[in-house]
Short mmCIF file of C-alpha atoms in Angstrom, two decimals:
data_model
loop_
_atom_site.label_atom_id
_atom_site.label_comp_id
_atom_site.label_asym_id
_atom_site.label_seq_id
_atom_site.Cartn_x
_atom_site.Cartn_y
_atom_site.Cartn_z
CA MET A 188 -92.82 -58.17 -26.73
CA GLU A 189 -91.58 -61.13 -28.55
CA LEU A 190 -91.06 -59.45 -31.59
CA LEU A 191 -88.66 -58.13 -29.30
CA THR A 192 -86.99 -60.70 -26.67
CA ASP A 193 -86.27 -63.10 -30.98
CA SER A 194 -84.16 -59.40 -32.20
CA PHE A 195 -82.24 -59.32 -28.73
CA ILE A 196 -80.98 -62.67 -28.79
CA SER A 197 -80.45 -62.63 -32.36
CA ALA A 198 -78.44 -59.66 -31.98
CA ILE A 199 -76.60 -61.36 -28.87
CA LEU A 200 -75.75 -64.60 -31.49
CA LEU A 201 -74.47 -61.72 -33.98
CA ILE A 202 -72.19 -59.79 -32.15
CA ALA A 203 -71.04 -63.13 -30.85
CA SER A 204 -69.97 -64.48 -33.86
CA LEU A 205 -68.17 -61.23 -34.52
CA ASP A 206 -69.57 -60.39 -37.97
CA PRO A 207 -66.94 -58.94 -40.58
CA GLU A 208 -70.61 -56.24 -42.09
CA VAL A 209 -71.37 -55.46 -37.46
CA PHE A 210 -67.77 -54.31 -36.98
CA SER A 211 -67.06 -52.72 -40.09
CA ILE A 212 -69.97 -50.33 -39.51
CA VAL A 213 -68.71 -49.87 -35.75
CA TRP A 214 -65.35 -49.25 -37.38
CA VAL A 215 -66.86 -46.67 -39.47
CA SER A 216 -68.38 -44.79 -36.13
CA LEU A 217 -65.20 -45.02 -33.67
CA LYS A 218 -63.14 -43.07 -36.60
CA VAL A 219 -65.56 -41.13 -37.88
CA SER A 220 -67.19 -40.07 -34.31
CA GLY A 221 -63.24 -40.18 -33.35
CA ILE A 222 -61.37 -38.27 -35.34
CA SER A 223 -64.45 -34.91 -35.30
CA THR A 224 -64.28 -35.18 -31.19
CA LEU A 225 -60.35 -34.68 -31.26
CA ILE A 226 -60.93 -32.64 -33.63
CA ALA A 227 -63.65 -29.90 -31.40
CA SER A 228 -61.32 -30.36 -28.25
CA LEU A 229 -58.83 -29.45 -29.40
CA MET A 230 -60.56 -26.33 -31.19
CA GLY A 231 -63.21 -26.15 -28.20
CA ALA A 232 -61.43 -27.01 -25.44
CA PRO A 233 -58.82 -23.80 -25.82
CA LEU A 234 -61.31 -21.77 -27.13
CA GLY A 235 -63.85 -22.41 -23.86
CA PHE A 236 -60.72 -21.52 -21.54
CA LEU A 237 -59.86 -18.39 -23.44
CA ILE A 238 -63.62 -16.97 -22.79
CA ALA A 239 -63.94 -18.04 -19.16
CA TYR A 240 -60.76 -16.81 -18.63
CA GLY A 241 -60.09 -13.47 -20.54
CA SER A 242 -62.58 -10.73 -19.57
CA PHE A 243 -63.48 -9.21 -22.95
CA LYS A 244 -66.70 -6.89 -24.53
CA GLY A 245 -69.53 -8.85 -25.57
CA LYS A 246 -68.33 -11.91 -23.64
CA ARG A 247 -71.86 -12.16 -21.50
CA ILE A 248 -73.18 -12.19 -26.20
CA LEU A 249 -71.37 -15.02 -27.34
CA ILE A 250 -71.46 -17.33 -24.18
CA VAL A 251 -75.43 -17.02 -25.10
CA CYS A 252 -74.81 -17.54 -29.38
CA LEU A 253 -72.30 -20.88 -28.24
CA ASN A 254 -75.68 -21.56 -26.05
CA THR A 255 -77.80 -21.14 -28.68
CA MET A 256 -75.92 -23.17 -30.72
CA LEU A 257 -76.28 -26.55 -28.50
CA ALA A 258 -79.96 -26.80 -29.91
CA LEU A 259 -78.65 -26.98 -33.73
CA PRO A 260 -80.97 -29.40 -34.99
CA THR A 261 -78.36 -32.12 -36.97
CA VAL A 262 -80.71 -32.05 -39.75
CA VAL A 263 -80.03 -27.99 -39.40
CA ILE A 264 -76.26 -28.51 -39.65
CA GLY A 265 -76.39 -31.40 -42.45
CA LEU A 266 -78.10 -29.43 -44.97
CA PHE A 267 -76.46 -25.87 -43.84
CA VAL A 268 -72.64 -27.97 -45.05
CA TYR A 269 -74.48 -30.18 -48.21
CA SER A 270 -74.80 -26.39 -49.12
CA PHE A 271 -71.33 -26.04 -49.03
CA ILE A 272 -70.26 -29.36 -50.34
CA SER A 273 -71.88 -30.10 -52.44
CA ARG A 274 -71.32 -30.54 -56.39
CA ARG A 275 -72.59 -26.73 -56.48
CA GLY A 276 -71.32 -24.73 -53.18
CA ILE A 277 -68.71 -23.56 -53.47
CA PHE A 278 -66.66 -26.29 -51.78
CA GLY A 279 -68.57 -28.63 -54.13
CA PRO A 280 -64.85 -29.46 -56.46
CA PHE A 281 -63.09 -31.32 -53.86
CA ASP A 282 -65.69 -33.59 -53.84
CA LEU A 283 -66.52 -33.75 -50.64
CA LEU A 284 -70.05 -34.58 -49.95
CA TYR A 285 -70.76 -38.44 -48.59
CA THR A 286 -67.15 -39.28 -47.39
CA GLN A 287 -66.51 -39.23 -44.05
CA LYS A 288 -64.08 -36.50 -44.58
CA ALA A 289 -67.89 -34.71 -44.86
CA ILE A 290 -70.00 -36.46 -41.50
CA ILE A 291 -66.62 -35.42 -39.72
CA ILE A 292 -66.68 -31.28 -40.72
CA GLY A 293 -70.90 -31.53 -39.32
CA GLN A 294 -69.97 -33.51 -36.59
CA VAL A 295 -67.54 -30.93 -35.06
CA ILE A 296 -70.62 -27.95 -35.65
CA LEU A 297 -72.41 -30.39 -33.97
CA ILE A 298 -69.89 -30.83 -30.80
CA LEU A 299 -67.82 -27.42 -30.72
CA PRO A 300 -70.33 -25.88 -29.05
CA ILE A 301 -70.77 -28.39 -26.79
CA VAL A 302 -66.87 -28.08 -25.62
CA THR A 303 -66.78 -25.10 -25.89
CA THR A 304 -69.66 -24.37 -23.66
CA LEU A 305 -68.86 -27.23 -21.15
CA THR A 306 -65.55 -26.11 -21.14
CA ILE A 307 -66.48 -22.20 -19.65
CA ALA A 308 -68.34 -24.08 -17.40
CA ALA A 309 -66.01 -25.79 -16.07
CA ILE A 310 -63.11 -22.90 -15.72
CA SER A 311 -65.71 -21.11 -14.59
CA ARG A 312 -66.62 -23.47 -11.36
CA ILE A 313 -62.95 -23.50 -10.26
CA ASP A 314 -62.42 -21.51 -7.12
CA GLU A 315 -60.77 -17.72 -7.31
CA ARG A 316 -57.25 -19.21 -5.39
CA TYR A 317 -56.60 -21.25 -7.98
CA ARG A 318 -55.90 -18.15 -9.32
CA LYS A 319 -54.21 -15.83 -6.37
CA THR A 320 -52.48 -19.02 -4.87
CA ALA A 321 -50.80 -19.71 -8.39
CA MET A 322 -50.01 -15.82 -8.80
CA THR A 323 -48.02 -15.16 -5.56
CA LEU A 324 -46.15 -18.39 -5.52
CA GLY A 325 -44.59 -16.66 -9.13
CA ALA A 326 -46.32 -17.49 -12.09
CA ASN A 327 -46.61 -16.05 -15.24
CA ARG A 328 -49.97 -15.43 -16.90
CA TRP A 329 -49.53 -18.92 -18.60
CA GLN A 330 -48.36 -20.28 -16.27
CA THR A 331 -51.76 -19.65 -13.92
CA ALA A 332 -53.78 -20.41 -16.37
CA CYS A 333 -52.10 -24.10 -16.68
CA VAL A 334 -52.44 -24.16 -13.02
CA ILE A 335 -56.73 -23.61 -13.53
CA PHE A 336 -56.65 -25.80 -16.77
CA ARG A 337 -55.59 -28.24 -14.96
CA GLU A 338 -57.58 -27.97 -12.28
CA ALA A 339 -60.45 -28.02 -14.74
CA ARG A 340 -59.86 -31.54 -16.38
CA PHE A 341 -62.17 -33.31 -14.93
CA GLY A 342 -64.34 -30.70 -16.08
CA ILE A 343 -62.86 -30.80 -20.00
CA VAL A 344 -63.02 -34.62 -20.22
CA ALA A 345 -66.53 -34.59 -18.83
CA ALA A 346 -66.94 -31.86 -21.90
CA VAL A 347 -65.15 -34.48 -23.99
CA ILE A 348 -67.26 -37.42 -23.51
CA ALA A 349 -70.55 -35.56 -23.33
CA ALA A 350 -69.35 -34.04 -27.26
CA PHE A 351 -68.35 -38.29 -27.87
CA GLY A 352 -72.12 -40.07 -26.87
CA ARG A 353 -73.83 -36.40 -28.40
CA VAL A 354 -72.04 -37.97 -32.31
CA ILE A 355 -71.96 -41.59 -31.69
CA ALA A 356 -75.86 -41.52 -31.41
CA GLU A 357 -76.57 -38.78 -33.46
CA VAL A 358 -78.34 -39.36 -37.27
CA GLY A 359 -78.95 -36.49 -39.19
CA ILE A 360 -75.40 -35.99 -39.67
CA SER A 361 -73.96 -38.94 -41.32
CA MET A 362 -77.94 -39.76 -43.86
CA MET A 363 -77.50 -36.31 -44.80
CA LEU A 364 -73.45 -35.76 -45.87
CA GLY A 365 -72.51 -39.39 -45.52
CA GLY A 366 -75.25 -40.26 -47.76
CA ASN A 367 -75.01 -44.39 -45.44
CA ALA A 368 -72.42 -46.03 -48.20
CA ARG A 369 -72.45 -49.38 -46.76
CA GLY A 370 -68.67 -50.28 -45.57
CA PHE A 371 -67.81 -46.46 -46.49
CA THR A 372 -70.30 -43.78 -44.91
CA ARG A 373 -72.27 -46.32 -42.94
CA THR A 374 -72.79 -45.54 -39.11
CA MET A 375 -74.19 -47.41 -36.23
CA THR A 376 -77.18 -45.08 -37.11
CA THR A 377 -77.40 -44.92 -40.16
CA ALA A 378 -76.76 -48.88 -40.36
CA MET A 379 -79.83 -48.78 -37.11
CA ALA A 380 -82.23 -46.68 -39.44
CA LEU A 381 -81.56 -48.40 -42.19
CA GLU A 382 -82.80 -51.72 -41.03
CA TYR A 383 -85.79 -49.84 -39.17
CA ASP A 384 -87.29 -49.04 -42.48
CA LYS A 385 -86.23 -52.44 -43.75
CA GLY A 386 -88.16 -53.91 -40.86
CA GLU A 387 -84.72 -55.93 -40.07
CA PHE A 388 -84.65 -55.50 -36.46
CA ILE A 389 -81.21 -57.85 -35.52
CA LEU A 390 -78.95 -56.01 -36.83
CA ALA A 391 -80.73 -52.83 -35.87
CA VAL A 392 -80.60 -54.72 -31.96
CA ALA A 393 -77.26 -55.38 -32.41
CA LEU A 394 -75.61 -52.22 -32.63
CA GLY A 395 -78.07 -49.98 -30.12
CA ILE A 396 -76.27 -53.30 -27.88
CA ILE A 397 -72.55 -52.26 -28.97
CA LEU A 398 -73.35 -48.29 -28.91
CA LEU A 399 -75.22 -48.81 -25.61
CA VAL A 400 -71.83 -50.50 -24.35
CA LEU A 401 -69.09 -48.39 -25.95
CA SER A 402 -71.57 -45.81 -23.91
CA PHE A 403 -71.44 -46.80 -20.85
CA GLY A 404 -67.28 -48.84 -21.68
CA ILE A 405 -66.08 -44.48 -21.90
CA ASN A 406 -68.64 -42.63 -19.14
CA LEU A 407 -67.02 -46.32 -17.10
CA ILE A 408 -62.73 -45.12 -17.94
CA PHE A 409 -63.86 -41.68 -16.74
CA HIS A 410 -64.89 -42.30 -13.39
CA PHE A 411 -62.49 -44.27 -13.37
CA PHE A 412 -59.46 -42.33 -13.75
CA GLN A 413 -61.77 -39.95 -12.18
CA GLY A 414 -61.03 -42.20 -8.37
CA ARG A 415 -57.97 -42.76 -9.21
CA THR A 416 -57.52 -39.72 -9.44
CA ARG A 417 -59.37 -38.19 -6.99
CA THR A 418 -57.91 -41.39 -4.29
CA MET B 67 -36.87 -0.11 4.96
CA LEU B 68 -38.68 -2.82 3.49
CA TYR B 69 -42.18 -0.39 2.25
CA ALA B 70 -43.42 2.31 2.52
CA LEU B 71 -46.86 3.33 1.59
CA SER B 72 -47.64 6.84 0.03
CA LYS B 73 -51.19 8.28 0.14
CA ILE B 74 -52.58 4.85 -0.46
CA THR B 75 -56.42 4.26 -1.28
CA ARG B 76 -58.23 1.25 -2.75
CA LYS B 77 -61.96 1.60 -4.16
CA TYR B 78 -63.93 -0.64 -5.24
CA GLY B 79 -67.09 1.33 -7.29
CA SER B 80 -67.50 4.42 -5.03
CA ARG B 81 -66.84 2.48 -1.76
CA THR B 82 -63.17 3.20 -0.59
CA VAL B 83 -62.23 0.41 1.63
CA LEU B 84 -58.05 1.10 2.28
CA ASP B 85 -56.88 5.19 3.03
CA ILE B 86 -53.05 5.20 4.22
CA PRO B 87 -52.07 7.91 4.13
CA LEU B 88 -48.12 7.09 5.68
CA MET B 89 -47.87 3.25 6.76
CA GLU B 90 -43.93 1.89 6.79
CA ILE B 91 -41.92 -1.50 6.58
CA GLU B 92 -38.94 -2.60 7.74
CA LYS B 93 -37.13 -5.82 7.02
CA GLY B 94 -37.04 -8.85 8.89
CA ALA B 95 -39.77 -7.94 12.19
CA ILE B 96 -42.71 -9.72 12.29
CA TYR B 97 -45.88 -7.49 12.44
CA ALA B 98 -49.06 -8.09 13.40
CA LEU B 99 -52.45 -6.59 11.32
CA LEU B 100 -55.21 -6.07 13.86
CA GLY B 101 -58.39 -4.53 13.50
CA PRO B 102 -62.14 -5.80 13.17
CA ASN B 103 -63.94 -7.92 10.11
CA GLY B 104 -64.20 -5.63 7.10
CA ALA B 105 -61.58 -3.33 7.85
CA GLY B 106 -59.42 -3.72 4.91
CA LYS B 107 -56.91 -6.00 6.23
CA THR B 108 -56.49 -8.46 3.22
CA THR B 109 -57.50 -6.08 1.11
CA LEU B 110 -54.21 -4.15 1.76
CA LEU B 111 -51.89 -7.53 2.16
CA ASN B 112 -53.07 -8.13 -2.09
CA ILE B 113 -51.51 -4.69 -2.11
CA LEU B 114 -48.34 -5.47 -0.38
CA GLY B 115 -48.37 -9.22 -1.99
CA PHE B 116 -48.31 -6.97 -4.88
CA LEU B 117 -51.30 -9.14 -6.31
CA GLU B 118 -53.97 -5.87 -6.44
CA VAL B 119 -52.86 -2.28 -7.51
CA PRO B 120 -53.89 0.46 -5.12
CA THR B 121 -56.77 2.75 -6.76
CA THR B 122 -53.90 5.35 -6.57
CA GLY B 123 -50.98 5.95 -4.38
CA ASP B 124 -47.28 4.46 -4.06
CA ILE B 125 -44.54 2.39 -2.77
CA LEU B 126 -41.39 2.05 -2.23
CA TYR B 127 -40.07 -1.34 -2.05
CA SER B 128 -36.25 -2.39 -0.68
CA SER B 129 -36.30 1.60 -1.27
CA LYS B 130 -36.94 1.54 -5.08
CA PRO B 131 -40.35 2.97 -6.27
CA VAL B 132 -43.11 0.02 -8.20
CA ASN B 133 -43.73 0.20 -11.22
CA PHE B 134 -47.15 -1.30 -11.51
CA SER B 135 -47.12 -3.13 -14.73
CA GLU B 136 -48.15 -6.98 -15.01
CA SER B 137 -44.98 -8.03 -15.52
CA SER B 138 -42.84 -6.25 -13.02
CA LEU B 139 -45.56 -7.10 -10.68
CA GLN B 140 -44.48 -10.67 -10.88
CA ASN B 141 -41.72 -9.93 -11.41
CA LEU B 142 -41.70 -9.01 -7.23
CA ARG B 143 -44.23 -11.18 -6.40
CA LYS B 144 -41.20 -14.43 -6.28
CA GLU B 145 -40.61 -12.31 -3.81
CA VAL B 146 -43.55 -11.27 -1.69
CA VAL B 147 -45.66 -14.29 -0.79
CA MET B 148 -49.42 -14.47 0.74
CA ILE B 149 -50.74 -17.11 1.85
CA ASP B 150 -54.48 -17.12 2.46
CA GLN B 151 -56.66 -17.39 5.25
CA HIS B 152 -58.37 -20.43 4.35
CA PRO B 153 -55.60 -22.54 1.01
CA ILE B 154 -56.43 -23.84 -1.56
CA LEU B 155 -54.25 -26.69 -2.15
CA PHE B 156 -54.07 -27.95 -5.92
CA THR B 157 -54.79 -31.21 -6.18
CA SER B 158 -52.47 -33.12 -7.25
CA THR B 159 -49.53 -34.61 -3.69
CA VAL B 160 -48.09 -32.52 -1.09
CA TYR B 161 -44.72 -32.99 -3.24
CA LYS B 162 -46.03 -31.64 -6.53
CA ASN B 163 -48.18 -28.74 -3.82
CA VAL B 164 -44.96 -28.01 -2.53
CA GLU B 165 -41.93 -27.98 -5.85
CA PHE B 166 -44.93 -25.65 -7.48
CA GLY B 167 -42.98 -22.06 -7.06
CA LEU B 168 -39.29 -23.66 -7.22
CA LYS B 169 -40.37 -25.18 -10.82
CA ILE B 170 -41.90 -22.24 -11.56
CA ARG B 171 -38.67 -20.96 -10.82
CA ARG B 172 -36.45 -22.69 -13.19
CA VAL B 173 -34.87 -24.57 -9.67
CA PRO B 174 -33.16 -28.26 -10.93
CA GLN B 175 -35.09 -31.30 -10.22
CA LYS B 176 -31.88 -32.84 -7.53
CA LYS B 177 -31.89 -29.84 -6.23
CA ARG B 178 -35.82 -28.88 -5.28
CA GLY B 179 -35.97 -32.42 -3.75
CA ILE B 180 -33.68 -31.35 -1.26
CA ILE B 181 -35.38 -27.81 0.01
CA ILE B 182 -38.58 -29.41 -0.47
CA GLU B 183 -38.09 -32.42 1.67
CA GLU B 184 -35.75 -30.03 3.86
CA THR B 185 -38.94 -27.91 4.46
CA LEU B 186 -41.44 -30.01 4.56
CA ASP B 187 -39.52 -31.41 7.63
CA LEU B 188 -39.53 -27.81 8.64
CA VAL B 189 -43.63 -27.82 9.25
CA GLY B 190 -43.52 -31.17 10.72
CA MET B 191 -45.44 -33.09 6.92
CA ARG B 192 -42.38 -34.73 5.89
CA ASP B 193 -44.44 -38.66 6.03
CA PHE B 194 -47.08 -36.60 4.13
CA GLU B 195 -45.20 -36.16 1.15
CA GLN B 196 -46.53 -38.21 -1.57
CA ALA B 197 -50.54 -37.40 -0.01
CA GLN B 198 -52.60 -36.64 -1.77
CA ALA B 199 -53.57 -32.36 -0.81
CA HIS B 200 -57.15 -32.28 -1.04
CA ARG B 201 -57.43 -35.39 1.84
CA LEU B 202 -54.90 -33.86 4.62
CA SER B 203 -56.57 -32.08 7.29
CA GLY B 204 -57.59 -28.25 7.83
CA GLY B 205 -54.07 -27.79 9.88
CA GLU B 206 -52.14 -29.88 7.67
CA THR B 207 -53.78 -28.16 4.34
CA GLN B 208 -52.65 -24.50 6.41
CA ARG B 209 -48.31 -26.68 7.57
CA VAL B 210 -48.25 -27.97 3.40
CA ALA B 211 -49.31 -24.58 2.55
CA LEU B 212 -46.31 -22.96 4.59
CA ALA B 213 -44.22 -25.22 3.27
CA ARG B 214 -45.44 -24.55 -0.17
CA ALA B 215 -44.58 -20.49 0.40
CA LEU B 216 -41.70 -20.77 1.63
CA VAL B 217 -39.88 -22.92 0.02
CA VAL B 218 -39.43 -20.05 -2.43
CA SER B 219 -37.81 -18.21 0.03
CA PRO B 220 -39.37 -15.30 0.48
CA GLU B 221 -37.91 -12.18 1.97
CA VAL B 222 -41.82 -11.11 2.80
CA LEU B 223 -44.76 -13.58 4.16
CA LEU B 224 -48.14 -11.90 4.21
CA CYS B 225 -50.01 -14.61 6.06
CA ASP B 226 -53.57 -14.03 6.67
CA GLU B 227 -55.30 -15.42 9.41
CA PRO B 228 -52.66 -17.76 9.79
CA THR B 229 -55.04 -19.62 12.27
CA SER B 230 -57.88 -19.54 11.57
CA ASN B 231 -60.40 -22.40 12.50
CA LEU B 232 -57.88 -24.40 13.30
CA ASP B 233 -57.07 -26.51 16.70
CA VAL B 234 -54.57 -25.54 19.29
CA GLU B 235 -51.51 -27.61 18.21
CA ASN B 236 -52.10 -26.79 14.73
CA GLN B 237 -52.20 -22.42 15.62
CA ALA B 238 -48.62 -23.03 18.45
CA ALA B 239 -47.01 -25.45 15.17
CA ILE B 240 -47.65 -22.19 12.56
CA ILE B 241 -47.07 -19.70 14.81
CA ASN B 242 -43.09 -22.05 16.23
CA THR B 243 -42.61 -22.16 12.70
CA LEU B 244 -43.90 -19.00 11.98
CA LYS B 245 -40.83 -17.38 14.68
CA GLN B 246 -38.55 -19.59 13.49
CA ILE B 247 -38.44 -18.93 9.75
CA ASN B 248 -38.37 -15.11 11.20
CA GLU B 249 -34.72 -15.59 13.31
CA GLN B 250 -33.61 -17.98 10.67
CA ARG B 251 -33.60 -16.65 7.56
CA LYS B 252 -34.61 -13.08 8.87
CA ILE B 253 -37.90 -13.27 6.37
CA THR B 254 -40.60 -10.18 7.46
CA ILE B 255 -43.48 -11.81 7.89
CA MET B 256 -47.04 -10.07 8.07
CA PHE B 257 -49.76 -11.66 9.75
CA THR B 258 -53.82 -10.92 10.50
CA THR B 259 -54.93 -12.11 14.25
CA HIS B 260 -57.90 -11.83 16.60
CA TYR B 261 -56.29 -13.10 19.12
CA MET B 262 -54.25 -10.94 21.24
CA TYR B 263 -52.23 -13.81 22.59
CA GLN B 264 -51.05 -14.49 18.73
CA VAL B 265 -49.70 -10.90 18.89
CA SER B 266 -47.97 -11.34 22.16
CA SER B 267 -45.91 -14.66 20.94
CA LEU B 268 -45.07 -13.69 17.75
CA ALA B 269 -45.44 -10.07 16.48
CA HIS B 270 -42.94 -6.96 17.19
CA HIS B 271 -44.87 -4.83 16.01
CA THR B 272 -48.80 -4.04 15.30
CA PHE B 273 -50.44 -2.36 12.74
CA PHE B 274 -54.68 -1.51 13.94
CA LEU B 275 -56.47 -1.07 10.80
CA ASP B 276 -60.13 0.01 10.99
CA HIS B 277 -62.33 1.64 8.46
CA GLY B 278 -59.55 0.77 6.38
CA LYS B 279 -57.51 3.91 8.68
CA LEU B 280 -54.53 2.80 10.09
CA THR B 281 -54.64 3.96 14.19
CA THR B 282 -50.74 4.89 12.95
CA ALA B 283 -49.03 5.13 10.32
CA GLN B 284 -45.69 3.84 12.18
CA ALA B 285 -46.25 -0.45 14.39
CA GLU B 286 -46.42 0.60 17.24
CA PRO B 287 -43.76 -2.10 18.98
CA PHE B 288 -45.47 -4.96 20.50
CA CYS B 289 -45.44 -4.19 24.45
CA GLN B 290 -46.56 -7.65 26.57
CA GLY B 291 -47.76 -7.04 30.88
#
């Protein structure tokens, strides 16, 4: 218990001192997770919309496959991407391994199914009357689709937040594809794992606190935005 | 003649929910569509509103045969607006809701504002212009839905039980507005209802639908007393 309280107090002091290493790690984490979330959202939200809105053969199978991909372990994705970008892989000549780009590729694979399936769920929950109302007021297919997308916006934002929460907290992909290089590919989670291995808890606890505060802040912003729009 | 329906059927699977050999609707009149629950009233309104395609049969609209391709139906929908029994408003302000149809028709912003204010005045909702639509009561929602339909100056207004679940005051407001727009703008109106007093106060003609079949092809003039 003493170890925890001592580490916690020291961690708070470390954060308060604006330690450059801590903030370098936080910056790398935010940058990598932010870019991967952006890419996955730009791909996953329209894809989820098309799957939910469209009717085509194999739709249910596709949704089952996407749901299955939600359970993909990060180490499996790490291994899969590694096989493509390692020196012997087909993308080896691009020198992607142990770069932030490699982490982003892996993280996009990790969260694309999350954004897509949660978007499908958000669109599917939208009342059928919105479609009918838009149509009877003269909207074409595209305009009707925009109405439905707009009505599902809170669900889609929630999907994006869930995806960001998943990548910022993952460790397997960042470790396997990023290599935990200090100041370059060291993220909050890989740094915490390293510090734990070293038996140094202060930096790990400090990063853990920042991770929780970030997560809380993002959810707070979402609820504030949701509340303002609905009142 | 505005509508002429010939040999219209609508089937869901093997179940025939509508079977109308002939039906004619005149321009500028108000029609009440009566019938028990499940008689096919909403399905008929959907077909008249070009929101649903009949399984078989032909429709003449403004003396021209209706082509059931999506692009053709979409053009026809710009003239016919349907208001649901329980209308749903977009999660936005009352103004934005009413503006929707005008935006789609690319009406200039300044003109949109004038039309919206006039129409909100007509339905008695001008004071709610900037209110969030989802916070309105049932009666207010129905009035905004009516305004949203009226701003696009439709030829035909189809109302599915426009006063169901409304208090007497809101019922009277809706009925008066429908009567007023028919008299002033010559909009053809068809509404479904279970209330005979609404038929007597509003409808020029009535259709009776039972088990998907009309009792008469021509609407019967409504006779009071």
